[in-house]
Structure formats: structure tokens, C-alpha cells
Amino acid sequence: MPTVQEVRKLLEERGAVLLAHNYQRPEVQDAAHFVGDSLELSLKAAEVDAKIVVFAGVDFMAEQAAFLNPEKVVLHPEPLSRCPMAAMLTPEVVKEYKEKYPGAPLVVYVNSLAEVKAMADYVVTSANAVALVSQLDADTILFGPDRHLAEYVAERTGKSVVPLPELGHCPVHLAITPSDVERAKREHPAARVLAHPECVRAVRAMADFVGSTSQMVRAARELGAREYVVATEVGLLHRLAKLGVEAYPASPYAVCPDMKKITLESVARAVLEGREVVRVDPKIAEKARRAVERAFELLGVSAPWRRS
Ligand code: 13P
Ligand code: SF4
């Protein structure tokens, strides 16, 4: 297994940049040039100068980096690192709901595949879903694939948010229970609780802050508590520890096996062998990119891949 320093050296020799999601293995985070949440990584892939972007995250993240930056080579070190929730929303389900709710805007969570994003009006992440839906001039919104995030958006905006499919979920966050949070709070009575919106309502209700992975990191610094209980995938604890934040998992079993498939070895292999190059059908890419851009336009964010 190569060391963090060896991987970093290899990346630099090849002019490649390594972007890693907050749930990646600690050593992969340590080797990365940038670690962040889905929204930050999408923006970063466009901002970096390098022609080769190695993306340490699950399939939909690498795919989004590729369709937003068609002039860059995006390498996914482990093509079998796939988000099961993204696979829960198919184009057939989208068609069915569009027919059932004609005229309702379709907002798709970043955790979905490009062919579904291409059918969407807007693509959001857990960092901006509430802000975008609250700006929409519609009371009924189709939202998928995470029904828990859909429910959270409905709570926060007061709109009718229809989840598609009906039971779309993240298996990792679904397994974090209110009794896990209670136990962790008993063990760490001074801790404040941070939760990802993919958690069930009862867990979200116990949280002092709900937000995307990087928003949780910022909240931990801003809330100023001595310690935190974190209701999300355990990879975030490494990021928090590096920042000197004392944090404990709501559940030590909240491990995303797909995020953990990427290793230093697979990153090194990806760079040496130039694979797996992420390819998206250009017609799908164009439509999916527009759905991301429409969300950015509505939120007043300038898209870095459009800047000259
Ligand atoms: P973030 O966008 O909050 O990083 O979350 C991605 C994800 O896969 C959560 O399970
Ligand atoms: Fe998908 Fe859940 Fe893993 Fe995030 S934690 S990548 S939503 S399975």
C-alpha cells in the first residue's frame, strides 16, 4: 500500500488533483488536495487548474464532476463505489411522477445519476435544497430520491414536497436511530448534536444543527461546544479531528461501504493507469448541466465552469 506522501508525490508528478468527499477513508482525505461536501466538490472540480481530476467519492459525484467539466479528465479510482440511494431513482419512476403531477417542478438531489438529473428542473445538494425550494414559485414540488431530505425540505419550507420514489433512502443514515443518539448523549452529556438531513425525522429532531457534511463542520466551529455527537457517516470524524473538534459518532456502525471502497492503492492505480475515465453521454451531460445551472442561477451562485 503506498503512503500518503507517495500518493501526493505521484499526483503532483502527473499534474493531477485529488478531490475527496468527507466520508472517504482518513488516509485518502489526508492525500487529497481538497476535502469537502458534494456541493463544494462540484465547484472545486471546475475551479482547479489541473486537467486531470481524481475523484474520491461515489459514482454520482464523479459523474457530476465529469459532466460539469467536459474538458477535464475525471478519473474514478473505484467504479464499483456506487451510492445505493442514487440507484433508487430511475427515469421510469421520474416519468410516472411527472405524469401524475403535471406542471410540478422536479428537484433532484445530487445523489442521483446523470440520466435522472437530465430530466430535472433543478439539481440540489443537502447544502442548498431548502434555499432553492423556498425560492420556487410552486407549492407542490417533486423531490427525489431521498424521502428524508424531502421531508426535511417540506418541514423547513412549508411546501408540499412529494418524494419519488416513495421510499428512497440512504441505508447508512436510516440505520442511525434515536436510541443511538440518546446513548451517545448519555455518554457525552455536554455534547451538542449535529445531524445530516438524510437521517430520519426523530433523529433530526434531536439535533442542534442539521445540514450537509461541510455545514456540520462549520457548525461545530461556530456553536463553540466542547464536544459533539455526529449523526452521519463516520468519515466526517476524521475531518473534525483534524480541525481539533472533539466529536463522537451517534453510531459507530454508520459506515458507507461504497465510500470506503476507494483506497490509497486504488488512487495510485487510477493515476498510473489513467482509469477509470468517467464518461457521460454528451446529450445527457448537457441537460444535467443545465439543471445544475438553473439551481445556481436561482440561488445567485455563479457557476465556475461558465467563467472564462
Ligand atoms: P453531503 O453533500 O452533505 O456531503 O452528503 C453526501 C452524501 O452522500 C450524504 O450521505
Ligand atoms: Fe449514498 Fe448514503 Fe453512502 Fe451517502 S452515505 S454515498 S447517501 S449510501
mmCIF file of C-alpha atoms and ligand atoms in Angstrom:
data_model
loop_
_atom_site.group_PDB
_atom_site.id
_atom_site.type_symbol
_atom_site.label_atom_id
_atom_site.label_comp_id
_atom_site.label_asym_id
_atom_site.label_seq_id
_atom_site.Cartn_x
_atom_site.Cartn_y
_atom_site.Cartn_z
ATOM 1 C CA MET A 1 0.000 0.000 0.000
ATOM 2 C CA PRO A 2 1.531 3.382 -0.946
ATOM 3 C CA THR A 3 1.860 6.044 1.733
ATOM 4 C CA VAL A 4 0.006 9.359 1.785
ATOM 5 C CA GLN A 5 3.252 11.139 0.777
ATOM 6 C CA GLU A 6 3.873 8.747 -2.129
ATOM 7 C CA VAL A 7 0.362 9.253 -3.488
ATOM 8 C CA ARG A 8 0.659 13.008 -3.137
ATOM 9 C CA LYS A 9 4.006 12.971 -4.999
ATOM 10 C CA LEU A 10 2.563 10.813 -7.773
ATOM 11 C CA LEU A 11 -0.423 13.116 -8.202
ATOM 12 C CA GLU A 12 1.843 16.125 -8.433
ATOM 13 C CA GLU A 13 4.206 14.475 -10.933
ATOM 14 C CA ARG A 14 1.224 13.700 -13.176
ATOM 15 C CA GLY A 15 -0.389 17.123 -12.768
ATOM 16 C CA ALA A 16 -3.476 15.571 -11.193
ATOM 17 C CA VAL A 17 -5.634 16.908 -8.383
ATOM 18 C CA LEU A 18 -7.279 14.601 -5.846
ATOM 19 C CA LEU A 19 -10.689 15.657 -4.545
ATOM 20 C CA ALA A 20 -12.121 13.622 -1.670
ATOM 21 C CA HIS A 21 -15.523 13.539 -0.039
ATOM 22 C CA ASN A 22 -15.822 13.995 3.739
ATOM 23 C CA TYR A 23 -16.709 10.274 4.092
ATOM 24 C CA GLN A 24 -13.535 8.953 2.497
ATOM 25 C CA ARG A 25 -11.022 6.873 4.463
ATOM 26 C CA PRO A 26 -8.773 9.054 6.674
ATOM 27 C CA GLU A 27 -5.643 8.353 4.613
ATOM 28 C CA VAL A 28 -7.439 9.228 1.349
ATOM 29 C CA GLN A 29 -8.608 12.504 2.916
ATOM 30 C CA ASP A 30 -5.008 13.149 4.015
ATOM 31 C CA ALA A 31 -3.670 12.625 0.499
ATOM 32 C CA ALA A 32 -6.337 14.867 -1.089
ATOM 33 C CA HIS A 33 -5.758 18.425 -2.272
ATOM 34 C CA PHE A 34 -9.302 19.264 -1.215
ATOM 35 C CA VAL A 35 -11.862 17.564 1.054
ATOM 36 C CA GLY A 36 -15.484 18.669 1.089
ATOM 37 C CA ASP A 37 -19.197 18.022 0.694
ATOM 38 C CA SER A 38 -20.962 17.307 -2.601
ATOM 39 C CA LEU A 39 -21.578 20.962 -3.411
ATOM 40 C CA GLU A 40 -18.020 22.061 -2.651
ATOM 41 C CA LEU A 41 -16.531 19.200 -4.645
ATOM 42 C CA SER A 42 -18.641 20.052 -7.720
ATOM 43 C CA LEU A 43 -17.409 23.640 -7.545
ATOM 44 C CA LYS A 44 -13.824 22.629 -6.832
ATOM 45 C CA ALA A 45 -13.666 20.270 -9.823
ATOM 46 C CA ALA A 46 -14.350 23.296 -12.024
ATOM 47 C CA GLU A 47 -12.084 25.702 -10.176
ATOM 48 C CA VAL A 48 -8.868 23.689 -10.152
ATOM 49 C CA ASP A 49 -6.372 24.316 -12.945
ATOM 50 C CA ALA A 50 -5.383 20.673 -13.380
ATOM 51 C CA LYS A 51 -6.584 18.827 -16.476
ATOM 52 C CA ILE A 52 -6.849 15.557 -14.518
ATOM 53 C CA VAL A 53 -9.186 15.323 -11.555
ATOM 54 C CA VAL A 54 -9.106 12.142 -9.476
ATOM 55 C CA PHE A 55 -12.410 11.939 -7.681
ATOM 56 C CA ALA A 56 -12.542 10.023 -4.401
ATOM 57 C CA GLY A 57 -16.269 9.741 -3.836
ATOM 58 C CA VAL A 58 -19.174 7.612 -5.048
ATOM 59 C CA ASP A 59 -20.333 7.269 -8.672
ATOM 60 C CA PHE A 60 -22.771 10.189 -8.908
ATOM 61 C CA MET A 61 -20.173 12.634 -7.543
ATOM 62 C CA ALA A 62 -17.509 11.650 -10.055
ATOM 63 C CA GLU A 63 -20.143 11.677 -12.807
ATOM 64 C CA GLN A 64 -21.266 15.195 -11.864
ATOM 65 C CA ALA A 65 -17.648 16.436 -11.855
ATOM 66 C CA ALA A 66 -17.305 14.957 -15.362
ATOM 67 C CA PHE A 67 -20.470 16.427 -16.875
ATOM 68 C CA LEU A 68 -19.809 19.870 -15.407
ATOM 69 C CA ASN A 69 -16.247 19.843 -16.773
ATOM 70 C CA PRO A 70 -16.264 18.103 -20.143
ATOM 71 C CA GLU A 71 -12.826 19.500 -20.980
ATOM 72 C CA LYS A 72 -11.243 17.765 -17.964
ATOM 73 C CA VAL A 73 -10.380 14.113 -17.490
ATOM 74 C CA VAL A 74 -12.172 12.866 -14.391
ATOM 75 C CA LEU A 75 -10.861 9.578 -13.024
ATOM 76 C CA HIS A 76 -12.896 7.458 -10.622
ATOM 77 C CA PRO A 77 -10.470 5.108 -8.820
ATOM 78 C CA GLU A 78 -13.140 2.553 -7.975
ATOM 79 C CA PRO A 79 -16.049 2.358 -10.446
ATOM 80 C CA LEU A 80 -17.885 -0.057 -8.134
ATOM 81 C CA SER A 81 -18.094 2.647 -5.462
ATOM 82 C CA ARG A 82 -21.772 3.397 -6.101
ATOM 83 C CA CYS A 83 -24.335 5.149 -3.925
ATOM 84 C CA PRO A 84 -27.286 2.764 -3.450
ATOM 85 C CA MET A 85 -29.676 5.656 -2.907
ATOM 86 C CA ALA A 86 -28.779 7.196 -6.274
ATOM 87 C CA ALA A 87 -29.758 3.909 -7.918
ATOM 88 C CA MET A 88 -33.234 4.073 -6.317
ATOM 89 C CA LEU A 89 -34.477 6.782 -8.690
ATOM 90 C CA THR A 90 -34.858 5.596 -12.279
ATOM 91 C CA PRO A 91 -36.014 7.510 -15.375
ATOM 92 C CA GLU A 92 -39.162 5.313 -15.379
ATOM 93 C CA VAL A 93 -40.118 6.470 -11.869
ATOM 94 C CA VAL A 94 -39.469 10.086 -12.898
ATOM 95 C CA LYS A 95 -41.773 9.708 -15.940
ATOM 96 C CA GLU A 96 -44.512 8.178 -13.803
ATOM 97 C CA TYR A 97 -44.464 11.051 -11.275
ATOM 98 C CA LYS A 98 -44.239 13.714 -13.979
ATOM 99 C CA GLU A 99 -47.431 12.298 -15.497
ATOM 100 C CA LYS A 100 -49.137 12.149 -12.119
ATOM 101 C CA TYR A 101 -48.148 15.738 -11.172
ATOM 102 C CA PRO A 102 -48.126 17.721 -14.430
ATOM 103 C CA GLY A 103 -46.528 21.144 -14.038
ATOM 104 C CA ALA A 104 -44.888 20.407 -10.651
ATOM 105 C CA PRO A 105 -41.183 21.310 -10.725
ATOM 106 C CA LEU A 106 -38.822 18.366 -10.355
ATOM 107 C CA VAL A 107 -35.968 18.973 -7.910
ATOM 108 C CA VAL A 108 -33.396 16.226 -7.888
ATOM 109 C CA TYR A 109 -30.891 15.598 -5.111
ATOM 110 C CA VAL A 110 -27.241 15.435 -6.231
ATOM 111 C CA ASN A 111 -27.289 11.786 -5.060
ATOM 112 C CA SER A 112 -28.806 10.615 -8.351
ATOM 113 C CA LEU A 113 -27.496 9.542 -11.735
ATOM 114 C CA ALA A 114 -26.935 11.852 -14.716
ATOM 115 C CA GLU A 115 -29.818 10.384 -16.734
ATOM 116 C CA VAL A 116 -32.204 11.377 -13.915
ATOM 117 C CA LYS A 117 -30.583 14.802 -13.470
ATOM 118 C CA ALA A 118 -31.102 15.341 -17.193
ATOM 119 C CA MET A 119 -34.880 15.056 -16.612
ATOM 120 C CA ALA A 120 -34.861 17.505 -13.661
ATOM 121 C CA ASP A 121 -35.638 21.210 -13.479
ATOM 122 C CA TYR A 122 -33.104 21.710 -10.700
ATOM 123 C CA VAL A 123 -30.294 19.732 -9.069
ATOM 124 C CA VAL A 124 -29.576 20.485 -5.406
ATOM 125 C CA THR A 125 -27.415 19.168 -2.579
ATOM 126 C CA SER A 126 -28.197 18.874 1.114
ATOM 127 C CA ALA A 127 -26.414 22.240 1.479
ATOM 128 C CA ASN A 128 -28.852 24.213 -0.699
ATOM 129 C CA ALA A 129 -32.082 22.169 -1.080
ATOM 130 C CA VAL A 130 -34.085 24.227 1.451
ATOM 131 C CA ALA A 131 -32.917 27.549 -0.013
ATOM 132 C CA LEU A 132 -33.800 26.520 -3.556
ATOM 133 C CA VAL A 133 -37.222 25.034 -2.826
ATOM 134 C CA SER A 134 -38.209 28.075 -0.763
ATOM 135 C CA GLN A 135 -37.494 30.245 -3.823
ATOM 136 C CA LEU A 136 -39.641 28.208 -6.212
ATOM 137 C CA ASP A 137 -42.887 29.733 -7.359
ATOM 138 C CA ALA A 138 -44.814 26.490 -6.726
ATOM 139 C CA ASP A 139 -46.485 24.867 -3.729
ATOM 140 C CA THR A 140 -46.126 21.272 -4.865
ATOM 141 C CA ILE A 141 -42.636 20.055 -5.661
ATOM 142 C CA LEU A 142 -41.418 16.649 -6.798
ATOM 143 C CA PHE A 143 -38.228 15.712 -4.956
ATOM 144 C CA GLY A 144 -36.073 12.578 -5.117
ATOM 145 C CA PRO A 145 -34.534 10.196 -4.332
ATOM 146 C CA ASP A 146 -34.175 10.816 -0.577
ATOM 147 C CA ARG A 147 -37.533 10.873 1.152
ATOM 148 C CA HIS A 148 -35.971 12.049 4.436
ATOM 149 C CA LEU A 149 -34.380 15.073 2.810
ATOM 150 C CA ALA A 150 -37.710 15.661 1.006
ATOM 151 C CA GLU A 151 -39.482 15.608 4.372
ATOM 152 C CA TYR A 152 -36.882 17.964 5.879
ATOM 153 C CA VAL A 153 -37.322 20.389 2.963
ATOM 154 C CA ALA A 154 -41.119 20.256 3.452
ATOM 155 C CA GLU A 155 -40.736 20.987 7.194
ATOM 156 C CA ARG A 156 -38.446 23.933 6.540
ATOM 157 C CA THR A 157 -40.316 25.481 3.596
ATOM 158 C CA GLY A 158 -43.950 24.640 4.450
ATOM 159 C CA LYS A 159 -44.420 23.360 0.886
ATOM 160 C CA SER A 160 -45.896 20.082 -0.253
ATOM 161 C CA VAL A 161 -42.845 18.047 -1.240
ATOM 162 C CA VAL A 162 -43.674 14.762 -2.971
ATOM 163 C CA PRO A 163 -40.909 12.159 -2.555
ATOM 164 C CA LEU A 164 -40.001 9.990 -5.503
ATOM 165 C CA PRO A 165 -39.673 7.088 -5.249
ATOM 166 C CA GLU A 166 -41.913 6.820 -2.215
ATOM 167 C CA LEU A 167 -39.299 5.064 -0.051
ATOM 168 C CA GLY A 168 -35.959 6.394 -1.364
ATOM 169 C CA HIS A 169 -33.384 6.485 1.416
ATOM 170 C CA CYS A 170 -29.725 6.207 2.408
ATOM 171 C CA PRO A 171 -29.247 2.864 4.184
ATOM 172 C CA VAL A 172 -26.374 4.287 6.255
ATOM 173 C CA HIS A 173 -28.351 7.231 7.667
ATOM 174 C CA LEU A 174 -31.558 5.207 8.005
ATOM 175 C CA ALA A 175 -29.718 2.882 10.413
ATOM 176 C CA ILE A 176 -28.928 5.735 12.844
ATOM 177 C CA THR A 177 -31.712 5.566 15.447
ATOM 178 C CA PRO A 178 -32.944 7.955 18.161
ATOM 179 C CA SER A 179 -31.720 5.467 20.778
ATOM 180 C CA ASP A 180 -28.223 5.670 19.234
ATOM 181 C CA VAL A 181 -28.321 9.440 19.747
ATOM 182 C CA GLU A 182 -29.694 9.049 23.295
ATOM 183 C CA ARG A 183 -26.916 6.607 24.210
ATOM 184 C CA ALA A 184 -24.232 8.893 22.738
ATOM 185 C CA LYS A 185 -25.698 11.860 24.634
ATOM 186 C CA ARG A 186 -25.684 9.865 27.875
ATOM 187 C CA GLU A 187 -22.002 9.108 27.311
ATOM 188 C CA HIS A 188 -21.222 12.725 26.378
ATOM 189 C CA PRO A 189 -23.714 14.878 28.296
ATOM 190 C CA ALA A 190 -22.057 18.177 27.312
ATOM 191 C CA ALA A 191 -22.187 17.379 23.596
ATOM 192 C CA ARG A 192 -24.295 19.225 21.043
ATOM 193 C CA VAL A 193 -25.774 17.078 18.266
ATOM 194 C CA LEU A 194 -25.120 17.582 14.549
ATOM 195 C CA ALA A 195 -27.194 15.576 12.029
ATOM 196 C CA HIS A 196 -27.339 15.094 8.286
ATOM 197 C CA PRO A 197 -30.795 15.675 6.732
ATOM 198 C CA GLU A 198 -30.726 12.117 5.335
ATOM 199 C CA CYS A 199 -31.387 10.959 8.933
ATOM 200 C CA VAL A 200 -34.931 10.034 9.972
ATOM 201 C CA ARG A 201 -37.145 12.784 11.396
ATOM 202 C CA ALA A 202 -36.815 11.573 15.017
ATOM 203 C CA VAL A 203 -33.012 11.851 14.805
ATOM 204 C CA ARG A 204 -33.161 15.246 13.100
ATOM 205 C CA ALA A 205 -35.490 16.426 15.874
ATOM 206 C CA MET A 206 -32.793 15.650 18.471
ATOM 207 C CA ALA A 207 -30.157 17.699 16.643
ATOM 208 C CA ASP A 208 -28.907 21.188 17.482
ATOM 209 C CA PHE A 209 -27.933 21.591 13.837
ATOM 210 C CA VAL A 210 -28.997 19.838 10.619
ATOM 211 C CA GLY A 211 -27.007 20.300 7.428
ATOM 212 C CA SER A 212 -24.656 18.939 4.792
ATOM 213 C CA THR A 213 -21.380 17.336 5.868
ATOM 214 C CA SER A 214 -19.355 20.545 5.441
ATOM 215 C CA GLN A 215 -22.115 22.648 7.003
ATOM 216 C CA MET A 216 -21.812 20.341 10.047
ATOM 217 C CA VAL A 217 -18.071 21.045 10.160
ATOM 218 C CA ARG A 218 -18.725 24.798 10.065
ATOM 219 C CA ALA A 219 -21.476 24.477 12.698
ATOM 220 C CA ALA A 220 -19.115 22.584 15.012
ATOM 221 C CA ARG A 221 -16.722 25.521 14.901
ATOM 222 C CA GLU A 222 -19.437 28.151 15.242
ATOM 223 C CA LEU A 223 -21.522 26.561 18.032
ATOM 224 C CA GLY A 224 -18.438 26.601 20.265
ATOM 225 C CA ALA A 225 -19.362 23.489 22.307
ATOM 226 C CA ARG A 226 -16.670 21.390 23.957
ATOM 227 C CA GLU A 227 -17.796 18.209 22.177
ATOM 228 C CA TYR A 228 -20.233 16.953 19.551
ATOM 229 C CA VAL A 229 -22.247 13.877 18.708
ATOM 230 C CA VAL A 230 -22.398 13.461 14.950
ATOM 231 C CA ALA A 231 -25.326 11.676 13.276
ATOM 232 C CA THR A 232 -23.803 10.888 9.913
ATOM 233 C CA GLU A 233 -21.219 8.629 8.278
ATOM 234 C CA VAL A 234 -18.139 8.162 10.481
ATOM 235 C CA GLY A 235 -15.691 9.543 7.877
ATOM 236 C CA LEU A 236 -16.631 13.057 8.970
ATOM 237 C CA LEU A 237 -14.989 12.420 12.359
ATOM 238 C CA HIS A 238 -11.540 12.449 10.757
ATOM 239 C CA ARG A 239 -12.213 15.832 9.181
ATOM 240 C CA LEU A 240 -13.420 17.175 12.550
ATOM 241 C CA ALA A 241 -10.472 15.672 14.474
ATOM 242 C CA LYS A 242 -8.011 17.368 12.114
ATOM 243 C CA LEU A 243 -9.649 20.670 12.965
ATOM 244 C CA GLY A 244 -9.284 19.956 16.675
ATOM 245 C CA VAL A 245 -13.015 19.346 17.182
ATOM 246 C CA GLU A 246 -13.869 16.648 19.725
ATOM 247 C CA ALA A 247 -16.639 14.579 18.174
ATOM 248 C CA TYR A 248 -18.225 11.163 18.670
ATOM 249 C CA PRO A 249 -20.375 9.128 16.305
ATOM 250 C CA ALA A 250 -24.080 8.729 17.071
ATOM 251 C CA SER A 251 -23.465 5.212 15.774
ATOM 252 C CA PRO A 252 -20.014 3.696 15.141
ATOM 253 C CA TYR A 253 -21.738 1.427 12.600
ATOM 254 C CA ALA A 254 -22.672 4.323 10.317
ATOM 255 C CA VAL A 255 -20.121 3.321 7.700
ATOM 256 C CA CYS A 256 -20.816 3.730 3.985
ATOM 257 C CA PRO A 257 -19.186 0.664 2.405
ATOM 258 C CA ASP A 258 -19.210 2.282 -1.024
ATOM 259 C CA MET A 259 -17.324 5.362 0.135
ATOM 260 C CA LYS A 260 -14.732 3.087 1.762
ATOM 261 C CA LYS A 261 -14.012 1.126 -1.427
ATOM 262 C CA ILE A 262 -11.507 3.781 -2.511
ATOM 263 C CA THR A 263 -8.027 3.277 -1.029
ATOM 264 C CA LEU A 264 -4.618 4.902 -1.480
ATOM 265 C CA GLU A 265 -3.769 1.950 -3.675
ATOM 266 C CA SER A 266 -6.738 2.496 -5.995
ATOM 267 C CA VAL A 267 -5.975 6.235 -6.165
ATOM 268 C CA ALA A 268 -2.359 5.485 -7.164
ATOM 269 C CA ARG A 269 -3.517 2.925 -9.741
ATOM 270 C CA ALA A 270 -6.031 5.387 -11.182
ATOM 271 C CA VAL A 271 -3.260 7.958 -11.732
ATOM 272 C CA LEU A 272 -0.709 5.476 -13.100
ATOM 273 C CA GLU A 273 -3.126 3.731 -15.457
ATOM 274 C CA GLY A 274 -5.354 6.724 -16.266
ATOM 275 C CA ARG A 275 -8.571 4.948 -15.336
ATOM 276 C CA GLU A 276 -11.452 4.720 -14.886
ATOM 277 C CA VAL A 277 -12.238 7.730 -17.061
ATOM 278 C CA VAL A 278 -15.774 8.884 -16.247
ATOM 279 C CA ARG A 279 -17.790 9.312 -19.436
ATOM 280 C CA VAL A 280 -21.265 10.781 -19.705
ATOM 281 C CA ASP A 281 -23.323 10.774 -22.899
ATOM 282 C CA PRO A 282 -22.952 14.367 -24.219
ATOM 283 C CA LYS A 283 -26.726 14.855 -24.676
ATOM 284 C CA ILE A 284 -27.427 13.723 -21.106
ATOM 285 C CA ALA A 285 -24.459 15.761 -19.856
ATOM 286 C CA GLU A 286 -25.777 18.954 -21.440
ATOM 287 C CA LYS A 287 -29.262 18.564 -19.914
ATOM 288 C CA ALA A 288 -27.927 17.545 -16.492
ATOM 289 C CA ARG A 289 -25.530 20.530 -16.513
ATOM 290 C CA ARG A 290 -28.437 22.867 -17.284
ATOM 291 C CA ALA A 291 -30.384 21.513 -14.289
ATOM 292 C CA VAL A 292 -27.404 22.248 -12.005
ATOM 293 C CA GLU A 293 -27.001 25.701 -13.561
ATOM 294 C CA ARG A 294 -30.692 26.562 -13.178
ATOM 295 C CA ALA A 295 -30.362 25.867 -9.439
ATOM 296 C CA PHE A 296 -27.241 28.036 -9.210
ATOM 297 C CA GLU A 297 -28.920 30.843 -11.173
ATOM 298 C CA LEU A 298 -31.939 30.829 -8.862
ATOM 299 C CA LEU A 299 -29.641 30.875 -5.824
ATOM 300 C CA GLY A 300 -27.473 33.652 -7.266
ATOM 301 C CA VAL A 301 -24.334 31.496 -7.341
ATOM 302 C CA SER A 302 -22.055 31.856 -10.340
ATOM 303 C CA ALA A 303 -21.097 28.540 -11.931
ATOM 304 C CA PRO A 304 -17.270 28.301 -12.077
ATOM 305 C CA TRP A 305 -17.339 26.100 -15.208
ATOM 306 C CA ARG A 306 -19.027 29.009 -17.041
ATOM 307 C CA ARG A 307 -16.383 31.560 -16.006
ATOM 308 C CA SER A 308 -13.887 32.381 -18.724
HETATM 309 P P1 13P B 1 -23.047 15.920 1.531
HETATM 310 O O1 13P B 1 -23.460 16.589 0.273
HETATM 311 O O2 13P B 1 -23.668 16.523 2.741
HETATM 312 O O3 13P B 1 -21.566 15.846 1.617
HETATM 313 O O4 13P B 1 -23.622 14.432 1.551
HETATM 314 C C1 13P B 1 -23.412 13.482 0.569
HETATM 315 C C2 13P B 1 -23.889 12.173 0.983
HETATM 316 O O5 13P B 1 -23.713 11.210 0.284
HETATM 317 C C3 13P B 1 -24.573 12.045 2.251
HETATM 318 O O6 13P B 1 -24.810 10.709 2.532
HETATM 319 FE FE1 SF4 B 2 -25.077 7.150 -0.660
HETATM 320 FE FE2 SF4 B 2 -25.662 7.032 1.919
HETATM 321 FE FE3 SF4 B 2 -23.231 6.381 1.114
HETATM 322 FE FE4 SF4 B 2 -24.071 8.943 1.070
HETATM 323 S S1 SF4 B 2 -23.739 7.648 2.870
HETATM 324 S S2 SF4 B 2 -22.968 7.879 -0.554
HETATM 325 S S3 SF4 B 2 -26.224 8.655 0.502
HETATM 326 S S4 SF4 B 2 -25.148 5.321 0.624
#
